[in-house]
Coordinates of N, CA, C and O in Angstrom, one line a residue:
G1 N 49.4 12.5 37.0 CA 49.9 11.3 36.3 C 49.2 11.4 34.5 O 48.6 12.3 34.2
P2 N 49.5 10.3 33.9 CA 49.1 10.5 32.6 C 48.2 10.0 32.3 O 47.1 10.1 33.0
V3 N 46.8 11.2 31.0 CA 45.9 11.1 30.4 C 45.5 9.2 30.6 O 46.7 8.8 29.2
L4 N 45.0 8.8 30.9 CA 44.5 7.0 30.1 C 43.2 6.8 29.4 O 43.6 5.8 28.8
G5 N 42.7 7.8 29.3 CA 41.6 7.8 28.2 C 40.7 9.1 28.2 O 40.3 9.8 29.5
K6 N 39.3 8.9 28.0 CA 38.4 9.7 27.9 C 37.5 9.0 28.0 O 36.9 7.5 28.1
L7 N 36.4 10.0 28.8 CA 34.9 9.2 29.5 C 33.8 9.8 29.1 O 34.6 12.1 29.2
Q8 N 32.7 10.1 28.3 CA 31.9 11.2 27.9 C 30.8 10.7 28.4 O 30.5 9.3 28.5
V9 N 29.8 11.1 29.4 CA 28.7 11.2 29.7 C 27.8 12.1 29.3 O 27.8 13.1 28.8
R10 N 26.4 11.4 29.3 CA 25.7 12.1 28.7 C 24.2 11.4 30.1 O 23.7 10.9 29.9
L11 N 23.9 12.8 30.1 CA 22.9 12.4 31.6 C 21.6 13.2 30.3 O 21.2 14.3 29.6
L12 N 19.8 12.5 30.8 CA 19.2 12.8 29.9 C 18.0 13.1 31.4 O 18.3 12.1 32.3
Y13 N 16.9 13.7 31.4 CA 16.7 14.2 32.4 C 14.5 13.9 31.8 O 15.2 15.2 30.9
L14 N 13.9 13.5 32.3 CA 12.6 13.4 32.1 C 11.4 13.8 32.7 O 11.7 12.5 33.9
P15 N 11.3 14.9 32.7 CA 9.8 15.1 33.8 C 9.3 14.4 33.9 O 8.7 13.2 32.9
K16 N 8.2 14.1 34.8 CA 7.1 13.3 35.0 C 6.0 14.0 34.0 O 6.5 15.0 33.9
V17 N 5.9 12.6 33.7 CA 5.1 12.4 32.0 C 3.7 11.8 32.1 O 4.0 10.5 33.1
A18 N 2.7 12.3 31.7 CA 1.9 11.0 31.4 C 0.9 11.6 30.5 O 0.7 12.6 30.2
G19 N 0.4 10.3 29.8 CA -0.4 10.8 28.7 C -0.7 9.3 27.9 O -0.8 8.2 28.7
Q20 N -1.2 9.3 26.6 CA -1.5 8.1 26.0 C -0.6 7.7 25.0 O 0.0 8.3 24.5
V21 N 0.0 6.3 25.0 CA 0.8 5.7 24.0 C -0.5 4.8 23.0 O -1.6 4.2 23.2
R22 N -0.2 5.6 21.7 CA -1.0 4.7 20.4 C -0.5 4.2 19.9 O 0.2 4.9 19.2
A23 N -1.3 3.4 19.0 CA -0.9 2.0 18.1 C -1.7 2.1 17.1 O -2.5 1.6 17.6
T24 N -1.4 2.8 16.2 CA -2.1 2.0 15.1 C -2.1 1.0 13.9 O -1.0 1.1 13.9
V25 N -2.1 -0.2 14.2 CA -1.7 -1.1 13.4 C -2.4 -1.3 12.5 O -3.5 -1.6 11.9
R26 N -1.4 -1.1 11.3 CA -2.0 -1.2 9.9 C -1.9 -2.4 9.6 O -3.0 -2.7 8.9
E27 N -1.0 -3.5 9.4 CA -1.0 -4.4 8.9 C 0.0 -5.7 9.6 O 1.5 -4.6 10.0
V28 N 0.0 -6.5 9.3 CA 1.1 -7.4 9.8 C 1.6 -8.4 7.6 O 0.4 -8.6 7.9
R29 N 2.9 -8.7 7.3 CA 2.8 -9.0 6.3 C 4.3 -10.4 7.1 O 5.1 -10.4 7.5
G30 N 4.1 -11.5 6.4 CA 4.9 -12.2 6.2 C 5.3 -13.3 7.1 O 6.4 -13.6 7.7
V31 N 4.6 -13.5 8.3 CA 4.3 -14.5 9.4 C 4.2 -16.0 8.8 O 3.2 -15.7 7.7
R32 N 5.1 -16.5 9.5 CA 5.0 -18.3 9.2 C 3.7 -18.2 9.8 O 2.6 -18.6 10.6
K33 N 3.4 -20.2 9.1 CA 2.0 -20.3 9.3 C 2.2 -20.9 10.8 O 3.1 -22.3 10.7
M34 N 1.6 -20.8 11.7 CA 1.2 -21.5 13.0 C 0.8 -23.0 13.3 O 1.0 -24.3 13.9
D35 N -0.3 -23.3 12.1 CA -1.1 -24.2 12.3 C -1.3 -25.2 11.3 O -0.5 -25.0 10.1
L36 N -0.8 -26.8 11.5 CA -0.5 -27.9 10.6 C -1.9 -27.9 9.5 O -1.7 -27.7 8.4
I37 N -3.1 -27.2 10.1 CA -4.7 -27.1 8.8 C -5.0 -25.9 9.4 O -5.7 -25.4 10.5
G38 N -5.2 -25.4 8.0 CA -6.4 -24.2 8.2 C -5.1 -22.7 7.8 O -3.9 -23.0 8.2
A39 N -5.5 -21.5 8.1 CA -5.3 -20.6 7.8 C -4.8 -19.7 8.8 O -5.6 -20.2 9.8
N40 N -3.9 -19.1 9.0 CA -3.4 -18.5 10.5 C -5.2 -17.4 10.6 O -5.3 -16.7 9.6
D41 N -5.8 -17.3 12.1 CA -6.4 -16.1 12.6 C -5.8 -15.8 13.1 O -5.3 -15.0 14.4
L42 N -4.9 -14.0 12.2 CA -3.8 -13.2 12.9 C -4.7 -12.2 13.6 O -6.2 -12.0 13.2
C43 N -4.1 -11.5 15.2 CA -4.4 -10.2 15.9 C -3.6 -10.3 16.1 O -2.0 -10.5 16.3
V44 N -3.1 -8.9 16.9 CA -2.1 -8.1 17.0 C -2.2 -7.6 18.5 O -3.2 -6.7 18.8
E45 N -1.3 -7.9 19.2 CA -1.8 -7.5 20.6 C -0.3 -6.4 21.5 O 0.7 -6.7 20.2
I46 N -0.8 -5.4 21.8 CA 0.3 -4.3 22.3 C 0.4 -4.1 23.8 O -0.8 -4.2 24.8
S47 N 1.5 -4.3 24.7 CA 1.4 -4.0 26.1 C 2.7 -2.9 26.5 O 3.7 -2.5 25.5
L48 N 3.2 -2.6 27.7 CA 3.9 -1.2 27.7 C 4.8 -1.8 28.9 O 4.2 -2.6 29.8
E49 N 6.3 -1.7 28.5 CA 6.8 -2.9 29.5 C 8.1 -1.9 30.0 O 8.6 -0.8 29.2
N50 N 8.8 -1.9 31.0 CA 9.7 -1.5 31.7 C 10.4 -1.7 32.8 O 10.3 -2.7 33.6
G51 N 12.0 -2.2 31.3 CA 13.2 -2.9 32.1 C 12.6 -4.3 32.1 O 13.1 -5.1 33.4
G52 N 12.0 -4.7 31.0 CA 11.6 -6.0 31.1 C 10.3 -6.5 32.0 O 9.9 -7.8 31.8
K53 N 10.0 -5.7 32.6 CA 8.8 -6.3 33.5 C 7.8 -5.1 33.2 O 7.9 -4.2 31.9
A54 N 6.7 -6.0 32.8 CA 5.2 -5.7 32.4 C 4.8 -4.7 33.2 O 4.8 -4.8 33.8
S55 N 4.5 -4.1 32.4 CA 4.0 -2.1 33.1 C 2.3 -3.0 33.6 O 1.5 -3.4 33.8
D56 N 2.4 -2.0 34.8 CA 1.3 -2.1 35.6 C -0.2 -1.4 35.2 O -0.9 -1.2 36.0
L57 N -0.2 -1.1 33.9 CA -0.9 0.1 33.7 C -2.1 -0.6 32.8 O -3.0 -0.2 32.3
G58 N -2.4 -1.8 33.4 CA -3.3 -2.7 32.7 C -3.4 -3.7 31.9 O -2.0 -3.7 31.4
P59 N -3.9 -4.8 31.0 CA -3.8 -5.6 30.4 C -3.4 -5.2 29.2 O -3.9 -3.9 28.3
P60 N -2.5 -6.3 27.9 CA -2.0 -5.7 26.6 C -3.9 -5.4 26.3 O -4.6 -5.9 26.5
Q61 N -3.6 -4.6 24.8 CA -4.4 -4.4 24.7 C -4.6 -5.3 22.9 O -3.4 -5.4 22.5
K62 N -6.0 -5.5 22.3 CA -5.6 -6.3 21.3 C -6.4 -6.0 19.8 O -7.7 -5.3 20.0
T63 N -5.5 -6.3 18.9 CA -6.7 -5.9 17.6 C -7.7 -6.7 17.7 O -7.8 -7.9 18.2
A64 N -9.2 -6.8 16.3 CA -10.0 -8.1 16.3 C -8.8 -9.0 15.5 O -8.1 -8.4 14.7
V65 N -9.8 -10.3 15.5 CA -9.1 -11.4 14.7 C -9.8 -11.5 13.1 O -10.3 -10.9 13.2
K66 N -8.5 -11.7 12.8 CA -8.9 -11.5 11.1 C -8.4 -12.5 10.9 O -7.7 -14.0 10.7
N67 N -9.6 -13.8 10.9 CA -10.0 -15.3 10.9 C -9.4 -15.5 9.2 O -9.7 -15.0 8.4
G68 N -8.8 -16.6 9.0 CA -8.2 -17.0 7.7 C -7.4 -16.1 7.4 O -7.5 -15.9 5.5
A69 N -6.2 -15.6 7.8 CA -5.4 -14.5 7.4 C -4.9 -15.1 6.4 O -3.7 -13.9 5.6
G70 N -3.9 -15.6 7.0 CA -3.0 -16.8 6.5 C -1.9 -16.0 7.5 O -1.4 -15.6 8.0
S71 N -1.0 -14.9 5.9 CA 0.7 -14.6 6.6 C 0.2 -13.1 6.6 O 1.1 -12.4 7.2
S72 N -0.3 -12.4 6.3 CA -0.9 -11.2 6.0 C -2.2 -10.5 6.4 O -3.0 -11.6 6.3
A73 N -1.7 -9.5 6.8 CA -3.7 -8.7 7.0 C -3.7 -7.2 7.0 O -2.5 -6.6 7.9
T74 N -4.4 -6.8 7.3 CA -4.6 -5.6 7.4 C -5.9 -5.0 8.5 O -6.6 -5.7 8.5
W75 N -5.7 -4.2 9.3 CA -6.7 -3.8 10.4 C -6.9 -2.3 10.2 O -8.1 -2.0 10.4
D76 N -5.8 -1.1 10.4 CA -6.3 0.4 10.8 C -7.4 0.5 11.6 O -8.0 1.4 11.5
E77 N -6.8 0.4 13.3 CA -6.9 -0.1 13.8 C -6.7 0.3 15.1 O -4.9 -0.3 15.3
T78 N -6.8 1.7 16.1 CA -6.2 2.6 16.9 C -5.8 2.1 18.5 O -7.2 1.3 19.2
L79 N -5.2 1.3 19.2 CA -5.1 0.8 20.4 C -4.6 1.9 20.8 O -3.6 2.8 21.1
S80 N -4.7 2.1 22.3 CA -4.5 3.0 23.2 C -4.1 2.2 24.8 O -4.6 1.6 25.6
I81 N -3.0 2.7 25.6 CA -2.5 2.6 26.9 C -2.2 3.6 27.4 O -1.6 4.5 26.9
M82 N -2.9 4.3 28.3 CA -2.1 5.0 29.6 C -1.5 4.4 30.1 O -0.5 3.7 30.4
Y83 N -0.4 5.8 29.8 CA 1.1 5.8 30.7 C 1.6 7.1 31.8 O 0.7 8.1 31.3
S84 N 2.4 6.8 32.6 CA 2.6 7.9 33.6 C 4.4 7.1 33.8 O 4.4 6.0 34.0
N85 N 5.4 7.8 34.3 CA 6.5 8.0 34.5 C 6.4 7.7 36.2 O 8.0 7.6 36.1
E86 N 5.5 8.1 36.6 CA 5.4 9.0 37.5 C 6.6 7.9 38.7 O 7.2 7.9 39.4
S87 N 6.2 6.6 38.6 CA 7.2 5.9 39.9 C 7.9 4.9 38.7 O 8.6 4.2 39.1
E88 N 8.0 5.0 37.6 CA 9.1 4.0 36.8 C 10.6 5.1 36.3 O 10.5 6.2 36.1
T89 N 11.3 4.3 36.0 CA 12.7 4.6 36.1 C 13.5 4.2 35.3 O 14.9 4.9 35.1
K90 N 13.1 2.8 34.3 CA 13.7 2.1 33.2 C 13.1 2.4 32.2 O 12.1 3.0 31.9
P91 N 13.7 2.5 31.2 CA 13.1 3.3 29.8 C 12.1 2.3 29.2 O 11.9 0.7 29.0
L92 N 10.8 3.2 28.6 CA 9.4 2.5 28.3 C 10.2 1.9 27.2 O 10.5 2.4 25.9
V93 N 9.7 0.3 27.2 CA 9.3 0.2 25.2 C 8.0 -1.1 25.0 O 6.9 -1.2 25.8
L94 N 7.3 -0.5 24.1 CA 6.2 -0.7 23.3 C 6.7 -2.3 22.9 O 7.2 -2.2 22.3
V95 N 5.8 -3.2 23.4 CA 6.3 -4.5 22.8 C 4.5 -5.0 21.9 O 3.6 -5.0 22.7
V96 N 5.4 -5.9 21.2 CA 4.2 -6.4 19.7 C 4.4 -7.0 19.3 O 5.1 -7.4 19.3
R97 N 3.1 -8.4 20.0 CA 2.7 -9.4 19.5 C 2.1 -9.8 18.3 O 0.8 -9.6 18.6
V98 N 2.3 -10.0 17.2 CA 1.3 -10.8 16.2 C 1.3 -12.2 16.7 O 1.8 -13.1 16.6
L99 N 0.0 -12.2 16.7 CA -1.1 -13.9 17.2 C -1.4 -14.8 16.5 O -2.4 -13.9 15.5
D100 N -2.2 -15.8 17.0 CA -2.5 -16.7 16.0 C -3.5 -17.1 17.0 O -3.4 -18.2 17.6
K101 N -4.5 -16.7 16.6 CA -5.7 -17.0 17.7 C -6.4 -18.2 17.4 O -6.9 -18.5 16.1
D102 N -5.9 -19.4 18.1 CA -7.1 -19.9 18.2 C -7.9 -20.4 18.7 O -7.8 -19.3 20.5
T103 N -9.1 -22.0 19.0 CA -10.1 -21.8 20.2 C -9.6 -21.5 21.3 O -9.9 -21.2 22.6
V104 N -8.3 -22.9 22.0 CA -8.2 -23.2 23.1 C -7.0 -21.9 23.0 O -7.0 -21.5 24.8
S105 N -6.3 -21.5 23.0 CA -4.8 -20.9 23.2 C -4.4 -19.8 21.5 O -5.4 -19.8 20.8
S106 N -3.6 -19.4 22.0 CA -2.7 -18.1 21.2 C -1.6 -18.8 20.8 O -0.3 -19.1 21.8
D107 N -0.7 -18.9 19.4 CA 0.2 -19.3 18.7 C 1.3 -18.3 18.7 O 0.5 -17.0 18.1
I108 N 2.2 -17.5 19.3 CA 3.3 -15.9 18.7 C 3.8 -16.7 17.5 O 4.4 -17.3 17.4
C109 N 3.4 -15.6 16.7 CA 4.1 -15.7 15.5 C 5.3 -15.0 15.1 O 5.9 -15.2 14.6
G110 N 4.9 -13.8 15.9 CA 6.2 -12.7 15.7 C 6.5 -11.4 17.1 O 4.9 -11.8 17.3
T111 N 7.1 -11.1 17.7 CA 7.4 -10.5 18.7 C 8.2 -8.6 18.0 O 9.0 -9.4 17.4
C112 N 8.0 -7.8 18.6 CA 8.9 -7.0 18.3 C 9.0 -6.3 19.5 O 8.0 -5.3 20.0
A113 N 9.9 -5.1 20.1 CA 10.1 -4.6 21.5 C 10.7 -3.0 20.7 O 11.5 -3.0 20.5
I114 N 9.6 -2.0 20.5 CA 9.6 -0.3 20.2 C 10.4 0.2 21.6 O 9.6 0.6 22.5
P115 N 11.7 1.0 21.5 CA 11.6 1.8 22.4 C 10.9 3.0 22.1 O 11.1 3.4 21.0
L116 N 10.5 3.1 23.3 CA 10.0 4.7 23.2 C 10.6 5.9 24.3 O 9.8 6.9 23.9
L117 N 11.8 5.8 24.4 CA 12.5 6.9 24.9 C 12.4 7.9 24.0 O 12.1 9.3 24.3
G118 N 12.8 7.9 22.5 CA 13.0 8.8 21.7 C 11.7 9.5 21.3 O 11.5 10.9 21.3
L119 N 10.3 8.8 21.6 CA 9.4 8.9 21.1 C 8.9 10.1 22.4 O 8.4 11.6 22.4
L120 N 9.2 10.3 24.2 CA 8.7 10.5 24.9 C 9.7 12.3 25.1 O 9.5 13.4 24.8
Q121 N 11.2 12.0 24.7 CA 12.0 13.5 23.8 C 11.4 14.3 23.5 O 11.1 15.2 23.4
S122 N 10.8 13.8 21.9 CA 10.0 14.5 21.3 C 9.3 15.1 21.5 O 8.3 15.9 21.0
T123 N 8.3 14.3 22.2 CA 7.1 15.5 22.9 C 7.6 16.3 23.8 O 6.7 17.5 23.9
F124 N 8.6 16.5 24.1 CA 8.9 17.7 25.2 C 10.6 19.0 24.4 O 10.2 19.8 24.4
A125 N 10.3 18.1 23.2 CA 11.7 18.9 22.5 C 10.9 19.7 21.4 O 11.2 20.9 21.5
S126 N 9.5 19.8 21.6 CA 8.0 21.0 20.6 C 7.6 20.9 21.8 O 6.1 20.3 22.0
R127 N 7.7 22.2 22.9 CA 6.7 22.5 23.5 C 5.7 22.7 23.0 O 5.1 23.1 24.0
S128 N 5.5 23.9 21.8 CA 4.0 23.9 20.8 C 3.4 22.6 21.2 O 2.1 22.6 21.2
E129 N 3.8 21.7 20.5 CA 2.6 20.5 20.1 C 2.2 19.4 21.4 O 3.6 19.6 22.4
K130 N 1.5 19.0 21.7 CA 1.4 18.0 23.0 C 1.6 16.8 22.6 O 1.2 15.6 23.4
S131 N 1.9 16.4 21.6 CA 1.9 14.5 20.7 C 3.2 14.8 20.3 O 3.5 16.0 19.8
A132 N 3.8 13.5 19.6 CA 4.9 13.6 18.4 C 4.5 12.2 18.0 O 4.4 10.6 19.0
R133 N 5.4 11.9 17.2 CA 4.8 10.7 16.6 C 6.3 9.3 16.3 O 7.2 10.4 15.6
L134 N 6.2 8.7 16.1 CA 8.0 8.0 16.0 C 7.9 7.6 14.5 O 7.1 8.0 14.1
E135 N 9.0 8.1 14.4 CA 9.6 8.2 12.7 C 9.4 7.2 12.0 O 9.0 7.2 10.8
Q136 N 9.9 5.7 12.2 CA 9.8 4.7 11.7 C 8.5 3.9 12.1 O 7.8 4.4 13.3
N137 N 7.7 3.4 11.0 CA 6.7 2.7 11.7 C 6.7 0.9 10.3 O 5.4 0.5 10.9
S138 N 7.7 0.9 10.2 CA 7.2 -0.5 9.7 C 8.6 -1.3 10.6 O 10.0 -1.3 10.9
F139 N 8.3 -2.6 11.6 CA 8.9 -3.6 12.6 C 9.1 -4.6 12.1 O 8.6 -5.9 11.7
S140 N 10.5 -5.5 12.5 CA 10.9 -6.9 11.7 C 10.6 -7.6 13.1 O 10.4 -7.0 14.5
L141 N 9.7 -9.0 12.6 CA 9.5 -9.1 14.2 C 10.6 -10.7 14.3 O 10.7 -10.9 13.3
D142 N 10.8 -11.1 15.3 CA 11.5 -12.3 15.8 C 11.3 -13.2 15.2 O 12.9 -13.9 14.4
K143 N 10.3 -13.6 14.4 CA 10.0 -15.2 14.0 C 10.0 -15.1 12.6 O 9.7 -15.9 11.5
G144 N 10.3 -13.8 11.8 CA 10.1 -13.3 10.7 C 8.7 -12.7 10.3 O 7.8 -12.5 11.4
G145 N 8.8 -12.4 9.2 CA 7.7 -10.9 9.2 C 7.9 -10.1 9.5 O 8.8 -9.7 10.2
E146 N 6.7 -8.6 9.4 CA 6.8 -7.4 9.8 C 5.1 -6.9 10.1 O 4.8 -7.5 10.2
V147 N 5.3 -6.2 11.1 CA 4.1 -5.1 11.0 C 4.4 -3.7 11.3 O 5.6 -3.2 11.5
T148 N 3.5 -3.2 10.5 CA 3.4 -2.0 10.3 C 2.5 -1.1 10.9 O 1.1 -1.4 11.5
L149 N 3.0 0.2 11.7 CA 1.5 0.3 12.6 C 2.4 1.8 12.6 O 3.7 2.7 13.0
D150 N 1.5 3.0 13.5 CA 2.0 4.2 14.0 C 2.1 4.2 15.2 O 0.6 4.0 15.9
V151 N 2.5 5.0 15.7 CA 3.2 5.1 17.4 C 3.2 6.6 17.9 O 3.9 7.3 17.3
D152 N 2.1 6.7 18.8 CA 2.0 8.1 19.0 C 2.2 8.7 20.4 O 1.6 7.5 21.4
F153 N 2.5 9.4 21.1 CA 2.4 9.5 23.0 C 1.9 11.4 22.7 O 2.0 12.5 21.7
I154 N 0.6 11.1 23.3 CA -0.4 12.0 23.4 C 0.4 12.5 24.9 O -0.4 11.9 25.7
L155 N 0.7 13.8 25.2 CA 0.6 14.1 26.4 C -0.6 14.3 27.3 O -1.3 15.3 26.8
N156 N -0.6 14.1 28.2 CA -2.0 14.8 28.9 C -1.7 14.7 30.6 O -2.0 13.5 30.8
S157 N -1.4 15.6 31.0 CA -0.9 15.1 32.9 C -2.2 14.5 33.4 O -2.3 14.5 34.8
N158 N -3.5 15.1 33.0 CA -4.5 14.9 33.7 C -5.2 13.3 33.4 O -6.4 13.3 33.7
I159 N -4.8 12.5 32.4 CA -5.5 11.7 31.8 C -5.8 11.0 33.3 O -6.9 9.9 32.5
F160 N -5.2 10.3 34.1 CA -6.1 9.4 34.7 C -7.1 10.0 35.9 O -7.5 9.5 36.4
V161 N -7.1 11.8 35.9 CA -7.4 12.1 36.9 C -8.7 12.0 36.0 O -10.1 11.7 36.7
E162 N -9.0 12.1 34.5 CA -9.8 12.0 34.1 C -10.7 10.8 33.3 O -11.8 10.5 33.5
Q163 N -9.8 9.7 33.4 CA -10.6 8.1 33.9 C -11.2 7.8 35.0 O -12.4 7.4 34.5
R164 N -10.7 7.9 36.4 CA -10.9 8.1 37.3 C -12.3 9.0 37.7 O -13.9 8.5 38.1
E165 N -12.7 10.1 37.1 CA -14.3 11.3 37.0 C -14.8 9.7 36.1 O -15.9 9.9 36.4
E166 N -14.2 10.1 35.0 CA -15.7 9.1 34.1 C -16.1 7.6 34.4 O -17.0 7.3 34.7
E167 N -15.5 7.4 35.6 CA -15.3 5.7 36.2 C -17.1 6.0 36.7 O -17.2 5.6 37.2
N168 N -16.2 7.6 37.9 CA -17.1 7.6 39.4 C -18.7 7.5 38.6 O -19.9 7.5 39.2
K169 N -18.6 8.8 37.0 CA -19.7 8.7 36.5 C -20.2 7.8 36.3 O -22.1 7.5 35.9
Q170 N -19.9 6.6 35.7 CA -20.6 5.4 35.2 C -21.2 5.2 36.4 O -22.3 4.0 36.3
I171 N -20.5 4.7 37.5 CA -20.8 4.0 38.8 C -22.2 4.8 39.3 O -23.0 3.9 39.8
L172 N -22.1 6.1 39.0 CA -23.3 6.6 39.7 C -24.5 6.7 39.2 O -25.7 6.7 38.9
E173 N -23.9 6.5 37.2 CA -25.3 5.9 36.4 C -25.9 5.1 37.0 O -27.2 4.0 37.0
L174 N -25.3 3.8 37.0 CA -25.4 2.5 37.5 C -26.1 2.4 38.7 O -27.1 1.4 38.6
K175 N -25.7 3.3 39.8 CA -26.6 3.3 40.8 C -27.8 3.8 41.2 O -29.0 3.5 41.5
R176 N -27.9 5.2 40.1 CA -28.7 5.7 39.7 C -30.6 4.5 39.1 O -31.3 4.2 39.1
M177 N -29.4 3.6 38.2 CA -30.2 2.7 37.0 C -31.1 1.8 38.4 O -32.4 0.8 38.4
W178 N -29.6 1.5 39.0 CA -30.7 -0.2 40.3 C -31.3 0.4 40.4 O -31.8 -0.1 41.0
N179 N -31.5 1.7 41.7 CA -32.6 2.1 42.5 C -34.0 2.2 41.7 O -35.0 2.4 42.8
K180 N -33.9 2.7 40.4 CA -34.9 3.1 39.2 C -35.3 1.7 39.6 O -36.7 1.0 39.7
L181 N -34.7 0.3 38.9 CA -34.9 -0.6 39.2 C -35.7 -1.0 40.6 O -36.9 -1.8 41.0
D182 N -35.2 -1.3 41.6 CA -35.4 -1.3 43.0 C -37.1 -1.2 43.4 O -37.5 -1.4 44.3
R183 N -37.3 0.5 42.8 CA -38.2 0.9 43.3 C -39.7 0.3 42.0 O -40.7 0.3 42.9
D184 N -39.5 0.2 40.9 CA -40.0 -0.4 40.1 C -40.4 -2.2 40.6 O -41.1 -2.9 41.2

């Protein structure tokens, strides 16, 4: 029969990987004022999502609150989240939220979602390196303003084993201290 068109297929294989996603939050600029009285008390929260669902890799990580910051603030603070794609099949996204922290609740000043598939691919493309960094570091927020951060992926297939070992050491130390208190 006649040729009706062309189909192009691209296959991507990403082997199982574990490591840390590190985001060094540099600054936030130009966010809207959220409170009627007073200036924004800004902080930045990061989390990993997979296919629109929050990852089960722990709670979101947050920077320190910059009280009275207004529409802009600077941090130079690094936040880390451990990651493994062992049971995940959808693209990984780093979700960044800029919050106006209030006593009772927090208002969302803006959000952006940063796809990390290219970052994971870069880690494997450079076989000699154990890490990769996103080229872009300034991202627009959905409600106006922008956030500047460096995003790295540090490859470490033993990261969860190391974390478990560290937790076990801490538990043993707590038990030792408890036993000592019991004797005294």
